[in-house]
Amino acid sequence: MDDLKQASRRRASFGATIKAVLWSFFGVRGKRGYEQDAARLNPLHVIVAGVIAAALFVLGLIVVVKLVVGQAAG
């Protein structure tokens, strides 16, 4: 339980968390960068950033598909 409390007190900016999540979506992250992120990032921030990034990704795919299907039909 103490590990969870300590992890939630980590002090990395939300911008740094977003950057780490986007790198993970892209699939390119070195071991050194991963270890730094694991030591600094707040797990709650990572979850929130991941959900936001996934939602934006899905919405982006929907928009692209609607544009392509709309152009193909017209």
Short mmCIF file of N, CA and C in Angstrom, two decimals, residues 7-69:
data_model
loop_
_atom_site.label_atom_id
_atom_site.label_comp_id
_atom_site.label_asym_id
_atom_site.label_seq_id
_atom_site.Cartn_x
_atom_site.Cartn_y
_atom_site.Cartn_z
N ALA A 7 3.95 6.19 -5.29
CA ALA A 7 3.83 6.36 -6.73
C ALA A 7 2.92 7.53 -7.07
N SER A 8 1.87 7.73 -6.28
CA SER A 8 0.94 8.82 -6.57
C SER A 8 1.53 10.18 -6.21
N ARG A 9 2.61 10.21 -5.48
CA ARG A 9 3.26 11.48 -5.10
C ARG A 9 4.38 11.88 -6.06
N ARG A 10 4.59 11.11 -7.09
CA ARG A 10 5.66 11.44 -8.03
C ARG A 10 5.36 12.77 -8.71
N ARG A 11 6.43 13.53 -8.96
CA ARG A 11 6.27 14.89 -9.46
C ARG A 11 6.80 15.05 -10.87
N ALA A 12 6.03 14.65 -11.82
CA ALA A 12 6.35 14.95 -13.21
C ALA A 12 5.16 15.74 -13.75
N SER A 13 5.42 16.66 -14.63
CA SER A 13 4.33 17.48 -15.16
C SER A 13 3.40 16.62 -16.02
N PHE A 14 2.18 17.10 -16.18
CA PHE A 14 1.23 16.37 -17.02
C PHE A 14 1.69 16.38 -18.47
N GLY A 15 2.39 17.44 -18.86
CA GLY A 15 2.96 17.50 -20.21
C GLY A 15 3.99 16.40 -20.44
N ALA A 16 4.82 16.14 -19.44
CA ALA A 16 5.79 15.05 -19.55
C ALA A 16 5.08 13.70 -19.64
N THR A 17 3.97 13.59 -18.93
CA THR A 17 3.19 12.36 -18.99
C THR A 17 2.59 12.18 -20.38
N ILE A 18 2.02 13.25 -20.94
CA ILE A 18 1.46 13.18 -22.29
C ILE A 18 2.54 12.77 -23.28
N LYS A 19 3.71 13.36 -23.16
CA LYS A 19 4.83 13.05 -24.05
C LYS A 19 5.18 11.56 -23.96
N ALA A 20 5.25 11.02 -22.77
CA ALA A 20 5.58 9.61 -22.59
C ALA A 20 4.50 8.71 -23.17
N VAL A 21 3.24 9.09 -22.98
CA VAL A 21 2.14 8.29 -23.51
C VAL A 21 2.14 8.32 -25.04
N LEU A 22 2.39 9.48 -25.63
CA LEU A 22 2.43 9.57 -27.09
C LEU A 22 3.59 8.77 -27.66
N TRP A 23 4.74 8.78 -26.99
CA TRP A 23 5.86 7.95 -27.42
C TRP A 23 5.47 6.48 -27.37
N SER A 24 4.72 6.10 -26.35
CA SER A 24 4.31 4.70 -26.24
C SER A 24 3.30 4.34 -27.33
N PHE A 25 2.44 5.26 -27.73
CA PHE A 25 1.51 5.02 -28.83
C PHE A 25 2.28 4.84 -30.13
N PHE A 26 3.33 5.61 -30.29
CA PHE A 26 4.16 5.53 -31.49
C PHE A 26 4.98 4.25 -31.51
N GLY A 27 5.28 3.73 -30.32
CA GLY A 27 5.99 2.46 -30.20
C GLY A 27 7.49 2.57 -30.18
N VAL A 28 8.01 3.77 -29.97
CA VAL A 28 9.44 3.96 -29.94
C VAL A 28 9.82 4.55 -28.60
N ARG A 29 10.47 3.75 -27.79
CA ARG A 29 10.91 4.24 -26.49
C ARG A 29 12.09 3.40 -26.05
N GLY A 30 13.19 4.04 -25.75
CA GLY A 30 14.37 3.31 -25.30
C GLY A 30 14.22 2.86 -23.86
N LYS A 31 15.05 1.92 -23.49
CA LYS A 31 15.00 1.38 -22.13
C LYS A 31 15.30 2.46 -21.10
N ARG A 32 16.26 3.31 -21.42
CA ARG A 32 16.65 4.37 -20.49
C ARG A 32 15.48 5.34 -20.26
N GLY A 33 14.82 5.74 -21.34
CA GLY A 33 13.67 6.63 -21.23
C GLY A 33 12.53 6.00 -20.46
N TYR A 34 12.32 4.70 -20.70
CA TYR A 34 11.26 3.99 -19.98
C TYR A 34 11.56 3.97 -18.48
N GLU A 35 12.80 3.69 -18.13
CA GLU A 35 13.16 3.65 -16.70
C GLU A 35 13.00 5.02 -16.04
N GLN A 36 13.35 6.07 -16.76
CA GLN A 36 13.17 7.42 -16.22
C GLN A 36 11.69 7.72 -16.02
N ASP A 37 10.87 7.35 -17.00
CA ASP A 37 9.43 7.58 -16.89
C ASP A 37 8.84 6.79 -15.73
N ALA A 38 9.25 5.56 -15.58
CA ALA A 38 8.73 4.71 -14.51
C ALA A 38 9.07 5.29 -13.14
N ALA A 39 10.17 5.97 -13.05
CA ALA A 39 10.58 6.54 -11.77
C ALA A 39 9.91 7.88 -11.48
N ARG A 40 9.53 8.62 -12.52
CA ARG A 40 9.03 9.98 -12.32
C ARG A 40 7.53 10.14 -12.46
N LEU A 41 6.90 9.37 -13.34
CA LEU A 41 5.51 9.63 -13.70
C LEU A 41 4.53 9.11 -12.66
N ASN A 42 3.47 9.87 -12.48
CA ASN A 42 2.38 9.49 -11.59
C ASN A 42 1.47 8.52 -12.34
N PRO A 43 1.23 7.33 -11.79
CA PRO A 43 0.41 6.34 -12.50
C PRO A 43 -0.99 6.84 -12.85
N LEU A 44 -1.58 7.64 -12.00
CA LEU A 44 -2.91 8.18 -12.28
C LEU A 44 -2.87 9.09 -13.50
N HIS A 45 -1.84 9.90 -13.60
CA HIS A 45 -1.68 10.77 -14.77
C HIS A 45 -1.50 9.95 -16.04
N VAL A 46 -0.77 8.85 -15.94
CA VAL A 46 -0.54 8.00 -17.11
C VAL A 46 -1.87 7.40 -17.59
N ILE A 47 -2.70 6.96 -16.66
CA ILE A 47 -3.99 6.38 -17.02
C ILE A 47 -4.87 7.42 -17.69
N VAL A 48 -4.96 8.60 -17.10
CA VAL A 48 -5.79 9.67 -17.67
C VAL A 48 -5.28 10.07 -19.06
N ALA A 49 -3.97 10.25 -19.18
CA ALA A 49 -3.39 10.62 -20.47
C ALA A 49 -3.61 9.53 -21.51
N GLY A 50 -3.52 8.28 -21.10
CA GLY A 50 -3.74 7.17 -22.02
C GLY A 50 -5.17 7.11 -22.53
N VAL A 51 -6.12 7.33 -21.63
CA VAL A 51 -7.53 7.33 -22.04
C VAL A 51 -7.81 8.49 -22.99
N ILE A 52 -7.27 9.66 -22.68
CA ILE A 52 -7.47 10.83 -23.55
C ILE A 52 -6.85 10.58 -24.91
N ALA A 53 -5.61 10.07 -24.94
CA ALA A 53 -4.94 9.82 -26.21
C ALA A 53 -5.67 8.76 -27.03
N ALA A 54 -6.16 7.72 -26.37
CA ALA A 54 -6.90 6.66 -27.08
C ALA A 54 -8.20 7.22 -27.67
N ALA A 55 -8.89 8.05 -26.90
CA ALA A 55 -10.14 8.64 -27.40
C ALA A 55 -9.88 9.54 -28.59
N LEU A 56 -8.83 10.35 -28.53
CA LEU A 56 -8.49 11.22 -29.65
C LEU A 56 -8.08 10.40 -30.87
N PHE A 57 -7.38 9.31 -30.66
CA PHE A 57 -6.97 8.45 -31.75
C PHE A 57 -8.19 7.84 -32.45
N VAL A 58 -9.13 7.33 -31.66
CA VAL A 58 -10.34 6.73 -32.23
C VAL A 58 -11.16 7.78 -32.96
N LEU A 59 -11.32 8.96 -32.36
CA LEU A 59 -12.06 10.03 -33.04
C LEU A 59 -11.38 10.44 -34.35
N GLY A 60 -10.06 10.49 -34.33
CA GLY A 60 -9.33 10.80 -35.56
C GLY A 60 -9.55 9.76 -36.64
N LEU A 61 -9.55 8.50 -36.26
CA LEU A 61 -9.83 7.44 -37.23
C LEU A 61 -11.24 7.55 -37.80
N ILE A 62 -12.20 7.86 -36.94
CA ILE A 62 -13.58 8.01 -37.40
C ILE A 62 -13.70 9.15 -38.41
N VAL A 63 -13.05 10.26 -38.13
CA VAL A 63 -13.09 11.41 -39.04
C VAL A 63 -12.46 11.04 -40.38
N VAL A 64 -11.31 10.37 -40.35
CA VAL A 64 -10.64 9.99 -41.59
C VAL A 64 -11.53 9.04 -42.40
N VAL A 65 -12.13 8.06 -41.76
CA VAL A 65 -12.99 7.10 -42.46
C VAL A 65 -14.20 7.82 -43.07
N LYS A 66 -14.81 8.73 -42.30
CA LYS A 66 -15.97 9.45 -42.83
C LYS A 66 -15.57 10.31 -44.04
N LEU A 67 -14.40 10.92 -43.99
CA LEU A 67 -13.94 11.72 -45.12
C LEU A 67 -13.69 10.84 -46.34
N VAL A 68 -13.06 9.72 -46.15
CA VAL A 68 -12.76 8.84 -47.28
C VAL A 68 -14.04 8.24 -47.85
N VAL A 69 -14.94 7.78 -47.01
CA VAL A 69 -16.18 7.19 -47.49
C VAL A 69 -17.04 8.26 -48.16
#
